[in-house]
């Protein structure tokens, strides 16, 4: 089965391109975004709208509660099942998202369940994160495995703990490349100019406030969700929560969210640039949909 993959940094236009490609190819969209899996977190994660999801079938969106643990291994299992369903219907699968590990887990067949695990060690690391803080644990990971630390935000405690667990058990969290067969893919990467991307991110963040992200965050907090949960570490929720507690004003929350999101976009590009199969396109100079037509024709 041939798969079309659309990757790149946040706010680069992946959703719009995926929708256009799905219409062109009679396809279905398989999300590869670690935040879109969570229910009731729509505005803060820039989830495709209800109208977009009615127009084109989407998969692996709203499949977990915000308090659930959702990792790359679970994504891989569920994404493979979704691909099989799409294939049975004779539709074209379009993988779209910016979570590099999810993309590689699915397309490159990483043997994630082969990576070592040690529950007591993981529990001890989680306790240390609670006692000493997220940044301290990330610094420890950086001292052991700088490449792994560069891939993850210091506040993404779940992933920092997992990388550190692997590094302590094997010596490196970045050196595991075990695979179980790759999917044949056409990989298109969106890479708009950085100044434009920064403006798009800032506009998106302000638009979230206008659409009600503060109310969305307040509802999640009222349900007892800890802002430090992996689901709540999506860009902004931690800052929206701080604003709601009166710790920072709205302008600072907006600025911090835009700054975090821009930093995340840089890490996404660092990750995806390592994939030699990605065909990069600046959507301000080249029509990426036309590029997809040409790639499929060849």
PDB file of C-alpha atoms in Angstrom:
ATOM      1  CA  UNK A   1       0.000   0.000   0.000  1.00  0.00           C
ATOM      2  CA  UNK A   2       1.319   3.451  -0.931  1.00  0.00           C
ATOM      3  CA  UNK A   3       0.829   6.204   1.642  1.00  0.00           C
ATOM      4  CA  UNK A   4       0.998   9.968   1.216  1.00  0.00           C
ATOM      5  CA  UNK A   5       2.573  11.706   4.213  1.00  0.00           C
ATOM      6  CA  UNK A   6       2.388  15.448   4.836  1.00  0.00           C
ATOM      7  CA  UNK A   7       4.775  16.662   7.535  1.00  0.00           C
ATOM      8  CA  UNK A   8       6.341  19.863   8.777  1.00  0.00           C
ATOM      9  CA  UNK A   9       6.179  22.340  11.632  1.00  0.00           C
ATOM     10  CA  UNK A  10       3.027  23.503  13.347  1.00  0.00           C
ATOM     11  CA  UNK A  11       1.052  26.228  11.519  1.00  0.00           C
ATOM     12  CA  UNK A  12       2.761  25.451   8.195  1.00  0.00           C
ATOM     13  CA  UNK A  13      -0.483  24.474   6.435  1.00  0.00           C
ATOM     14  CA  UNK A  14      -0.538  20.691   6.826  1.00  0.00           C
ATOM     15  CA  UNK A  15      -4.273  20.495   7.591  1.00  0.00           C
ATOM     16  CA  UNK A  16      -5.271  22.560   4.549  1.00  0.00           C
ATOM     17  CA  UNK A  17      -2.990  20.570   2.251  1.00  0.00           C
ATOM     18  CA  UNK A  18      -4.190  17.246   3.647  1.00  0.00           C
ATOM     19  CA  UNK A  19      -7.810  18.236   3.042  1.00  0.00           C
ATOM     20  CA  UNK A  20      -6.989  19.261  -0.537  1.00  0.00           C
ATOM     21  CA  UNK A  21      -5.086  16.041  -1.164  1.00  0.00           C
ATOM     22  CA  UNK A  22      -7.923  13.955   0.286  1.00  0.00           C
ATOM     23  CA  UNK A  23     -10.372  15.594  -2.101  1.00  0.00           C
ATOM     24  CA  UNK A  24      -8.015  15.098  -5.051  1.00  0.00           C
ATOM     25  CA  UNK A  25      -7.192  11.479  -4.282  1.00  0.00           C
ATOM     26  CA  UNK A  26     -10.410  10.273  -2.639  1.00  0.00           C
ATOM     27  CA  UNK A  27      -8.433   9.780   0.516  1.00  0.00           C
ATOM     28  CA  UNK A  28      -8.827   9.671   4.265  1.00  0.00           C
ATOM     29  CA  UNK A  29      -6.647  11.530   6.745  1.00  0.00           C
ATOM     30  CA  UNK A  30      -4.709   9.717   9.459  1.00  0.00           C
ATOM     31  CA  UNK A  31      -3.497  12.204  12.066  1.00  0.00           C
ATOM     32  CA  UNK A  32       0.074  11.916  13.327  1.00  0.00           C
ATOM     33  CA  UNK A  33      -0.221  14.485  16.095  1.00  0.00           C
ATOM     34  CA  UNK A  34       0.304  13.577  19.732  1.00  0.00           C
ATOM     35  CA  UNK A  35      -2.120  16.272  20.956  1.00  0.00           C
ATOM     36  CA  UNK A  36      -5.059  15.662  18.636  1.00  0.00           C
ATOM     37  CA  UNK A  37      -5.647  12.244  20.215  1.00  0.00           C
ATOM     38  CA  UNK A  38      -7.172  13.905  23.296  1.00  0.00           C
ATOM     39  CA  UNK A  39     -10.881  14.584  23.599  1.00  0.00           C
ATOM     40  CA  UNK A  40     -12.235  17.978  24.722  1.00  0.00           C
ATOM     41  CA  UNK A  41      -8.985  19.710  23.780  1.00  0.00           C
ATOM     42  CA  UNK A  42     -10.036  21.262  20.498  1.00  0.00           C
ATOM     43  CA  UNK A  43      -9.118  24.937  20.420  1.00  0.00           C
ATOM     44  CA  UNK A  44      -5.773  24.714  22.217  1.00  0.00           C
ATOM     45  CA  UNK A  45      -4.547  21.955  19.893  1.00  0.00           C
ATOM     46  CA  UNK A  46      -5.782  23.591  16.653  1.00  0.00           C
ATOM     47  CA  UNK A  47      -7.806  20.478  15.899  1.00  0.00           C
ATOM     48  CA  UNK A  48      -9.514  20.237  12.467  1.00  0.00           C
ATOM     49  CA  UNK A  49     -12.994  21.694  12.675  1.00  0.00           C
ATOM     50  CA  UNK A  50     -16.143  19.604  12.836  1.00  0.00           C
ATOM     51  CA  UNK A  51     -16.964  20.701   9.287  1.00  0.00           C
ATOM     52  CA  UNK A  52     -13.568  19.597   7.984  1.00  0.00           C
ATOM     53  CA  UNK A  53     -13.925  16.239   9.691  1.00  0.00           C
ATOM     54  CA  UNK A  54     -17.380  15.759   8.189  1.00  0.00           C
ATOM     55  CA  UNK A  55     -16.069  16.574   4.721  1.00  0.00           C
ATOM     56  CA  UNK A  56     -13.161  14.107   4.924  1.00  0.00           C
ATOM     57  CA  UNK A  57     -12.876  11.068   7.227  1.00  0.00           C
ATOM     58  CA  UNK A  58     -10.207  11.587   9.919  1.00  0.00           C
ATOM     59  CA  UNK A  59      -8.593   8.941  12.107  1.00  0.00           C
ATOM     60  CA  UNK A  60      -6.840   8.993  15.506  1.00  0.00           C
ATOM     61  CA  UNK A  61      -8.427  12.222  16.641  1.00  0.00           C
ATOM     62  CA  UNK A  62     -10.353  12.169  19.952  1.00  0.00           C
ATOM     63  CA  UNK A  63      -9.332   8.623  20.875  1.00  0.00           C
ATOM     64  CA  UNK A  64      -8.148   9.202  24.463  1.00  0.00           C
ATOM     65  CA  UNK A  65      -9.243  11.113  27.548  1.00  0.00           C
ATOM     66  CA  UNK A  66      -6.897  13.909  28.669  1.00  0.00           C
ATOM     67  CA  UNK A  67      -5.897  11.985  31.780  1.00  0.00           C
ATOM     68  CA  UNK A  68      -4.919   8.841  29.865  1.00  0.00           C
ATOM     69  CA  UNK A  69      -1.376   7.820  29.042  1.00  0.00           C
ATOM     70  CA  UNK A  70      -0.990   7.763  25.267  1.00  0.00           C
ATOM     71  CA  UNK A  71       2.381   6.906  23.790  1.00  0.00           C
ATOM     72  CA  UNK A  72       3.995   6.205  20.430  1.00  0.00           C
ATOM     73  CA  UNK A  73       3.604   2.441  20.783  1.00  0.00           C
ATOM     74  CA  UNK A  74      -0.158   2.780  21.234  1.00  0.00           C
ATOM     75  CA  UNK A  75      -0.294   5.213  18.334  1.00  0.00           C
ATOM     76  CA  UNK A  76       1.574   2.756  16.144  1.00  0.00           C
ATOM     77  CA  UNK A  77      -0.860  -0.063  16.897  1.00  0.00           C
ATOM     78  CA  UNK A  78      -3.953   2.058  16.355  1.00  0.00           C
ATOM     79  CA  UNK A  79      -2.564   3.755  13.241  1.00  0.00           C
ATOM     80  CA  UNK A  80      -1.758   0.412  11.645  1.00  0.00           C
ATOM     81  CA  UNK A  81      -5.321  -0.718  12.305  1.00  0.00           C
ATOM     82  CA  UNK A  82      -6.655   2.506  10.768  1.00  0.00           C
ATOM     83  CA  UNK A  83      -4.478   2.031   7.684  1.00  0.00           C
ATOM     84  CA  UNK A  84      -5.890  -1.455   7.228  1.00  0.00           C
ATOM     85  CA  UNK A  85      -9.438  -0.076   7.383  1.00  0.00           C
ATOM     86  CA  UNK A  86      -8.639   2.628   4.832  1.00  0.00           C
ATOM     87  CA  UNK A  87      -7.066   0.056   2.513  1.00  0.00           C
ATOM     88  CA  UNK A  88     -10.109  -2.222   2.763  1.00  0.00           C
ATOM     89  CA  UNK A  89     -12.294   0.671   1.628  1.00  0.00           C
ATOM     90  CA  UNK A  90     -10.045   1.274  -1.358  1.00  0.00           C
ATOM     91  CA  UNK A  91      -9.210   4.796  -0.224  1.00  0.00           C
ATOM     92  CA  UNK A  92      -5.845   6.577  -0.189  1.00  0.00           C
ATOM     93  CA  UNK A  93      -4.315   7.030   3.296  1.00  0.00           C
ATOM     94  CA  UNK A  94      -2.940  10.504   3.955  1.00  0.00           C
ATOM     95  CA  UNK A  95      -0.784  10.692   7.085  1.00  0.00           C
ATOM     96  CA  UNK A  96      -0.656  14.293   8.269  1.00  0.00           C
ATOM     97  CA  UNK A  97       0.982  15.648  11.395  1.00  0.00           C
ATOM     98  CA  UNK A  98       3.990  17.122  13.087  1.00  0.00           C
ATOM     99  CA  UNK A  99       4.853  14.563  15.763  1.00  0.00           C
ATOM    100  CA  UNK A 100       8.017  13.122  14.290  1.00  0.00           C
ATOM    101  CA  UNK A 101       8.149  10.025  16.463  1.00  0.00           C
ATOM    102  CA  UNK A 102       4.587   9.105  15.498  1.00  0.00           C
ATOM    103  CA  UNK A 103       5.375   9.543  11.812  1.00  0.00           C
ATOM    104  CA  UNK A 104       8.471   7.367  12.031  1.00  0.00           C
ATOM    105  CA  UNK A 105       6.753   4.771  14.200  1.00  0.00           C
ATOM    106  CA  UNK A 106       4.119   4.275  11.520  1.00  0.00           C
ATOM    107  CA  UNK A 107       5.978   4.830   8.259  1.00  0.00           C
ATOM    108  CA  UNK A 108       9.390   3.414   9.177  1.00  0.00           C
ATOM    109  CA  UNK A 109       8.122   0.547  11.304  1.00  0.00           C
ATOM    110  CA  UNK A 110      10.062   1.302  14.475  1.00  0.00           C
ATOM    111  CA  UNK A 111       9.936  -1.710  16.785  1.00  0.00           C
ATOM    112  CA  UNK A 112       8.779   0.334  19.754  1.00  0.00           C
ATOM    113  CA  UNK A 113       7.691  -2.624  21.826  1.00  0.00           C
ATOM    114  CA  UNK A 114      11.264  -3.913  21.601  1.00  0.00           C
ATOM    115  CA  UNK A 115      12.604  -0.981  23.589  1.00  0.00           C
ATOM    116  CA  UNK A 116      13.391  -1.858  27.203  1.00  0.00           C
ATOM    117  CA  UNK A 117      11.212  -0.797  30.105  1.00  0.00           C
ATOM    118  CA  UNK A 118      11.584  -0.957  33.875  1.00  0.00           C
ATOM    119  CA  UNK A 119       8.514   0.087  35.847  1.00  0.00           C
ATOM    120  CA  UNK A 120      10.288   0.799  39.202  1.00  0.00           C
ATOM    121  CA  UNK A 121      12.890   2.968  37.468  1.00  0.00           C
ATOM    122  CA  UNK A 122      10.180   4.871  35.602  1.00  0.00           C
ATOM    123  CA  UNK A 123       8.256   5.452  38.845  1.00  0.00           C
ATOM    124  CA  UNK A 124      11.420   6.731  40.528  1.00  0.00           C
ATOM    125  CA  UNK A 125      12.087   9.131  37.648  1.00  0.00           C
ATOM    126  CA  UNK A 126       8.512  10.425  37.763  1.00  0.00           C
ATOM    127  CA  UNK A 127       8.909  11.004  41.506  1.00  0.00           C
ATOM    128  CA  UNK A 128      12.146  12.913  40.915  1.00  0.00           C
ATOM    129  CA  UNK A 129      10.419  15.094  38.340  1.00  0.00           C
ATOM    130  CA  UNK A 130       7.737  15.936  40.891  1.00  0.00           C
ATOM    131  CA  UNK A 131      10.283  16.676  43.614  1.00  0.00           C
ATOM    132  CA  UNK A 132      12.976  18.514  41.648  1.00  0.00           C
ATOM    133  CA  UNK A 133      11.068  19.848  38.648  1.00  0.00           C
ATOM    134  CA  UNK A 134      10.754  19.142  34.943  1.00  0.00           C
ATOM    135  CA  UNK A 135      13.813  21.132  33.922  1.00  0.00           C
ATOM    136  CA  UNK A 136      16.143  19.285  36.291  1.00  0.00           C
ATOM    137  CA  UNK A 137      15.134  15.934  34.814  1.00  0.00           C
ATOM    138  CA  UNK A 138      15.573  17.265  31.288  1.00  0.00           C
ATOM    139  CA  UNK A 139      19.064  18.481  32.217  1.00  0.00           C
ATOM    140  CA  UNK A 140      19.911  14.979  33.427  1.00  0.00           C
ATOM    141  CA  UNK A 141      18.724  13.570  30.104  1.00  0.00           C
ATOM    142  CA  UNK A 142      20.849  16.139  28.266  1.00  0.00           C
ATOM    143  CA  UNK A 143      23.924  15.063  30.206  1.00  0.00           C
ATOM    144  CA  UNK A 144      23.326  11.411  29.311  1.00  0.00           C
ATOM    145  CA  UNK A 145      21.990  11.744  25.767  1.00  0.00           C
ATOM    146  CA  UNK A 146      22.097  15.251  24.229  1.00  0.00           C
ATOM    147  CA  UNK A 147      20.499  14.070  20.972  1.00  0.00           C
ATOM    148  CA  UNK A 148      17.471  12.661  22.786  1.00  0.00           C
ATOM    149  CA  UNK A 149      17.164  15.777  24.955  1.00  0.00           C
ATOM    150  CA  UNK A 150      17.129  17.985  21.856  1.00  0.00           C
ATOM    151  CA  UNK A 151      14.012  16.195  20.618  1.00  0.00           C
ATOM    152  CA  UNK A 152      11.801  16.894  23.612  1.00  0.00           C
ATOM    153  CA  UNK A 153      10.573  19.979  25.468  1.00  0.00           C
ATOM    154  CA  UNK A 154      11.668  20.097  29.136  1.00  0.00           C
ATOM    155  CA  UNK A 155       8.021  20.284  30.260  1.00  0.00           C
ATOM    156  CA  UNK A 156       7.033  17.122  28.363  1.00  0.00           C
ATOM    157  CA  UNK A 157       7.662  15.077  31.483  1.00  0.00           C
ATOM    158  CA  UNK A 158       6.260  11.801  30.162  1.00  0.00           C
ATOM    159  CA  UNK A 159       8.614  11.722  27.196  1.00  0.00           C
ATOM    160  CA  UNK A 160      11.616  13.002  29.161  1.00  0.00           C
ATOM    161  CA  UNK A 161      11.062  10.219  31.684  1.00  0.00           C
ATOM    162  CA  UNK A 162      10.751   7.615  28.917  1.00  0.00           C
ATOM    163  CA  UNK A 163      13.904   8.770  27.123  1.00  0.00           C
ATOM    164  CA  UNK A 164      15.821   8.888  30.385  1.00  0.00           C
ATOM    165  CA  UNK A 165      14.551   5.425  31.308  1.00  0.00           C
ATOM    166  CA  UNK A 166      15.818   4.012  28.003  1.00  0.00           C
ATOM    167  CA  UNK A 167      19.113   5.886  28.280  1.00  0.00           C
ATOM    168  CA  UNK A 168      19.732   4.555  31.788  1.00  0.00           C
ATOM    169  CA  UNK A 169      18.893   1.001  30.731  1.00  0.00           C
ATOM    170  CA  UNK A 170      20.799   0.947  27.441  1.00  0.00           C
ATOM    171  CA  UNK A 171      23.159   3.909  27.447  1.00  0.00           C
ATOM    172  CA  UNK A 172      21.285   5.856  24.756  1.00  0.00           C
ATOM    173  CA  UNK A 173      17.700   6.733  23.928  1.00  0.00           C
ATOM    174  CA  UNK A 174      18.598   8.079  20.486  1.00  0.00           C
ATOM    175  CA  UNK A 175      20.477   5.081  19.165  1.00  0.00           C
ATOM    176  CA  UNK A 176      17.606   2.633  18.845  1.00  0.00           C
ATOM    177  CA  UNK A 177      16.713   2.224  15.196  1.00  0.00           C
ATOM    178  CA  UNK A 178      15.061  -1.198  15.203  1.00  0.00           C
ATOM    179  CA  UNK A 179      12.532  -1.519  12.374  1.00  0.00           C
ATOM    180  CA  UNK A 180       9.874  -3.941  11.261  1.00  0.00           C
ATOM    181  CA  UNK A 181       9.374  -3.009   7.651  1.00  0.00           C
ATOM    182  CA  UNK A 182       8.702   0.397   6.159  1.00  0.00           C
ATOM    183  CA  UNK A 183       5.622   1.540   4.285  1.00  0.00           C
ATOM    184  CA  UNK A 184       6.004   2.789   0.738  1.00  0.00           C
ATOM    185  CA  UNK A 185       5.382   6.507   1.049  1.00  0.00           C
ATOM    186  CA  UNK A 186       5.507   9.801  -0.745  1.00  0.00           C
ATOM    187  CA  UNK A 187       6.599  12.288   1.891  1.00  0.00           C
ATOM    188  CA  UNK A 188       5.909  15.989   1.392  1.00  0.00           C
ATOM    189  CA  UNK A 189       7.303  18.491   3.891  1.00  0.00           C
ATOM    190  CA  UNK A 190       5.994  22.041   4.210  1.00  0.00           C
ATOM    191  CA  UNK A 191       8.672  24.607   4.964  1.00  0.00           C
ATOM    192  CA  UNK A 192       7.401  28.201   4.758  1.00  0.00           C
ATOM    193  CA  UNK A 193       9.837  31.075   5.470  1.00  0.00           C
ATOM    194  CA  UNK A 194      10.543  31.445   9.178  1.00  0.00           C
ATOM    195  CA  UNK A 195       9.221  35.017   9.509  1.00  0.00           C
ATOM    196  CA  UNK A 196       5.955  33.943   7.908  1.00  0.00           C
ATOM    197  CA  UNK A 197       5.735  30.890  10.159  1.00  0.00           C
ATOM    198  CA  UNK A 198       6.258  33.042  13.260  1.00  0.00           C
ATOM    199  CA  UNK A 199       3.472  35.366  12.141  1.00  0.00           C
ATOM    200  CA  UNK A 200       1.181  32.412  11.476  1.00  0.00           C
ATOM    201  CA  UNK A 201       1.899  31.034  14.945  1.00  0.00           C
ATOM    202  CA  UNK A 202       1.207  34.388  16.603  1.00  0.00           C
ATOM    203  CA  UNK A 203      -2.017  34.763  14.623  1.00  0.00           C
ATOM    204  CA  UNK A 204      -3.095  31.240  15.537  1.00  0.00           C
ATOM    205  CA  UNK A 205      -2.482  31.838  19.246  1.00  0.00           C
ATOM    206  CA  UNK A 206      -4.505  35.043  19.250  1.00  0.00           C
ATOM    207  CA  UNK A 207      -7.243  33.290  17.319  1.00  0.00           C
ATOM    208  CA  UNK A 208      -7.395  30.611  20.005  1.00  0.00           C
ATOM    209  CA  UNK A 209      -8.221  33.265  22.593  1.00  0.00           C
ATOM    210  CA  UNK A 210     -10.952  34.670  20.367  1.00  0.00           C
ATOM    211  CA  UNK A 211     -12.445  31.200  19.868  1.00  0.00           C
ATOM    212  CA  UNK A 212     -12.557  30.448  23.580  1.00  0.00           C
ATOM    213  CA  UNK A 213      -9.375  28.637  24.622  1.00  0.00           C
ATOM    214  CA  UNK A 214      -9.587  30.182  28.097  1.00  0.00           C
ATOM    215  CA  UNK A 215     -13.060  28.754  28.605  1.00  0.00           C
ATOM    216  CA  UNK A 216     -11.872  25.406  27.263  1.00  0.00           C
ATOM    217  CA  UNK A 217      -8.952  25.424  29.700  1.00  0.00           C
ATOM    218  CA  UNK A 218     -11.185  26.412  32.612  1.00  0.00           C
ATOM    219  CA  UNK A 219     -13.470  23.456  31.881  1.00  0.00           C
ATOM    220  CA  UNK A 220     -10.518  21.053  31.799  1.00  0.00           C
ATOM    221  CA  UNK A 221      -9.180  22.407  35.102  1.00  0.00           C
ATOM    222  CA  UNK A 222     -12.644  22.202  36.664  1.00  0.00           C
ATOM    223  CA  UNK A 223     -12.649  18.517  35.750  1.00  0.00           C
ATOM    224  CA  UNK A 224      -9.552  18.074  37.899  1.00  0.00           C
ATOM    225  CA  UNK A 225      -6.920  17.846  35.171  1.00  0.00           C
ATOM    226  CA  UNK A 226      -3.405  18.705  36.321  1.00  0.00           C
ATOM    227  CA  UNK A 227      -1.764  21.258  33.976  1.00  0.00           C
ATOM    228  CA  UNK A 228       1.388  19.113  34.145  1.00  0.00           C
ATOM    229  CA  UNK A 229      -0.295  16.150  32.454  1.00  0.00           C
ATOM    230  CA  UNK A 230       1.157  15.199  29.048  1.00  0.00           C
ATOM    231  CA  UNK A 231      -2.104  16.206  27.397  1.00  0.00           C
ATOM    232  CA  UNK A 232      -1.996  19.625  29.038  1.00  0.00           C
ATOM    233  CA  UNK A 233       1.597  20.221  27.985  1.00  0.00           C
ATOM    234  CA  UNK A 234       0.300  21.123  24.521  1.00  0.00           C
ATOM    235  CA  UNK A 235       1.417  24.614  23.667  1.00  0.00           C
ATOM    236  CA  UNK A 236      -0.517  27.087  25.672  1.00  0.00           C
ATOM    237  CA  UNK A 237      -2.602  25.155  28.179  1.00  0.00           C
ATOM    238  CA  UNK A 238      -0.017  25.581  30.917  1.00  0.00           C
ATOM    239  CA  UNK A 239       0.077  29.335  30.246  1.00  0.00           C
ATOM    240  CA  UNK A 240      -3.700  29.657  29.892  1.00  0.00           C
ATOM    241  CA  UNK A 241      -4.007  27.883  33.253  1.00  0.00           C
ATOM    242  CA  UNK A 242      -1.485  30.260  34.845  1.00  0.00           C
ATOM    243  CA  UNK A 243      -3.498  33.216  33.552  1.00  0.00           C
ATOM    244  CA  UNK A 244      -6.722  31.764  34.941  1.00  0.00           C
ATOM    245  CA  UNK A 245      -5.024  31.422  38.344  1.00  0.00           C
ATOM    246  CA  UNK A 246      -4.085  35.106  38.189  1.00  0.00           C
ATOM    247  CA  UNK A 247      -0.356  34.421  37.949  1.00  0.00           C
ATOM    248  CA  UNK A 248       0.234  36.155  34.586  1.00  0.00           C
ATOM    249  CA  UNK A 249      -1.786  38.552  32.492  1.00  0.00           C
ATOM    250  CA  UNK A 250      -3.337  37.566  29.182  1.00  0.00           C
ATOM    251  CA  UNK A 251      -0.721  39.318  27.083  1.00  0.00           C
ATOM    252  CA  UNK A 252       2.057  37.372  28.797  1.00  0.00           C
ATOM    253  CA  UNK A 253       0.133  34.113  28.323  1.00  0.00           C
ATOM    254  CA  UNK A 254      -0.227  34.814  24.615  1.00  0.00           C
ATOM    255  CA  UNK A 255       3.447  35.743  24.254  1.00  0.00           C
ATOM    256  CA  UNK A 256       4.633  32.661  26.184  1.00  0.00           C
ATOM    257  CA  UNK A 257       2.413  30.372  24.137  1.00  0.00           C
ATOM    258  CA  UNK A 258       3.655  31.837  20.848  1.00  0.00           C
ATOM    259  CA  UNK A 259       7.262  31.550  22.046  1.00  0.00           C
ATOM    260  CA  UNK A 260       6.847  27.905  23.097  1.00  0.00           C
ATOM    261  CA  UNK A 261       5.091  27.048  19.854  1.00  0.00           C
ATOM    262  CA  UNK A 262       7.829  28.663  17.768  1.00  0.00           C
ATOM    263  CA  UNK A 263      10.465  26.721  19.692  1.00  0.00           C
ATOM    264  CA  UNK A 264       8.499  23.545  19.092  1.00  0.00           C
ATOM    265  CA  UNK A 265       8.332  24.326  15.368  1.00  0.00           C
ATOM    266  CA  UNK A 266      12.139  24.573  15.278  1.00  0.00           C
ATOM    267  CA  UNK A 267      12.467  21.186  16.975  1.00  0.00           C
ATOM    268  CA  UNK A 268      10.007  19.690  14.490  1.00  0.00           C
ATOM    269  CA  UNK A 269      12.122  20.914  11.596  1.00  0.00           C
ATOM    270  CA  UNK A 270      15.265  19.532  13.196  1.00  0.00           C
ATOM    271  CA  UNK A 271      13.577  16.148  13.486  1.00  0.00           C
ATOM    272  CA  UNK A 272      12.092  16.009   9.995  1.00  0.00           C
ATOM    273  CA  UNK A 273      15.219  17.334   8.291  1.00  0.00           C
ATOM    274  CA  UNK A 274      16.919  14.060   9.188  1.00  0.00           C
ATOM    275  CA  UNK A 275      14.444  12.154   7.007  1.00  0.00           C
ATOM    276  CA  UNK A 276      16.046  12.002   3.569  1.00  0.00           C
ATOM    277  CA  UNK A 277      12.788  10.824   1.978  1.00  0.00           C
ATOM    278  CA  UNK A 278      10.925  14.079   2.651  1.00  0.00           C
ATOM    279  CA  UNK A 279      10.498  16.327  -0.393  1.00  0.00           C
ATOM    280  CA  UNK A 280      10.498  19.862   0.980  1.00  0.00           C
ATOM    281  CA  UNK A 281       8.417  22.639  -0.496  1.00  0.00           C
ATOM    282  CA  UNK A 282       7.973  26.313   0.326  1.00  0.00           C
ATOM    283  CA  UNK A 283       4.195  26.725  -0.056  1.00  0.00           C
ATOM    284  CA  UNK A 284       4.642  30.445  -0.731  1.00  0.00           C
ATOM    285  CA  UNK A 285       6.496  29.742  -3.991  1.00  0.00           C
ATOM    286  CA  UNK A 286       5.300  26.290  -5.090  1.00  0.00           C
ATOM    287  CA  UNK A 287       1.818  24.763  -5.027  1.00  0.00           C
ATOM    288  CA  UNK A 288       2.296  21.675  -2.810  1.00  0.00           C
ATOM    289  CA  UNK A 289      -0.862  20.070  -4.182  1.00  0.00           C
ATOM    290  CA  UNK A 290       0.593  20.258  -7.685  1.00  0.00           C
ATOM    291  CA  UNK A 291       3.803  18.753  -6.303  1.00  0.00           C
ATOM    292  CA  UNK A 292       1.752  15.848  -4.946  1.00  0.00           C
ATOM    293  CA  UNK A 293       0.098  15.353  -8.365  1.00  0.00           C
ATOM    294  CA  UNK A 294       3.495  15.208 -10.043  1.00  0.00           C
ATOM    295  CA  UNK A 295       4.942  12.838  -7.446  1.00  0.00           C
ATOM    296  CA  UNK A 296       2.030  10.437  -7.835  1.00  0.00           C
ATOM    297  CA  UNK A 297       2.247  10.607 -11.608  1.00  0.00           C
ATOM    298  CA  UNK A 298       5.880   9.492 -11.462  1.00  0.00           C
TER     299      UNK A 298
END
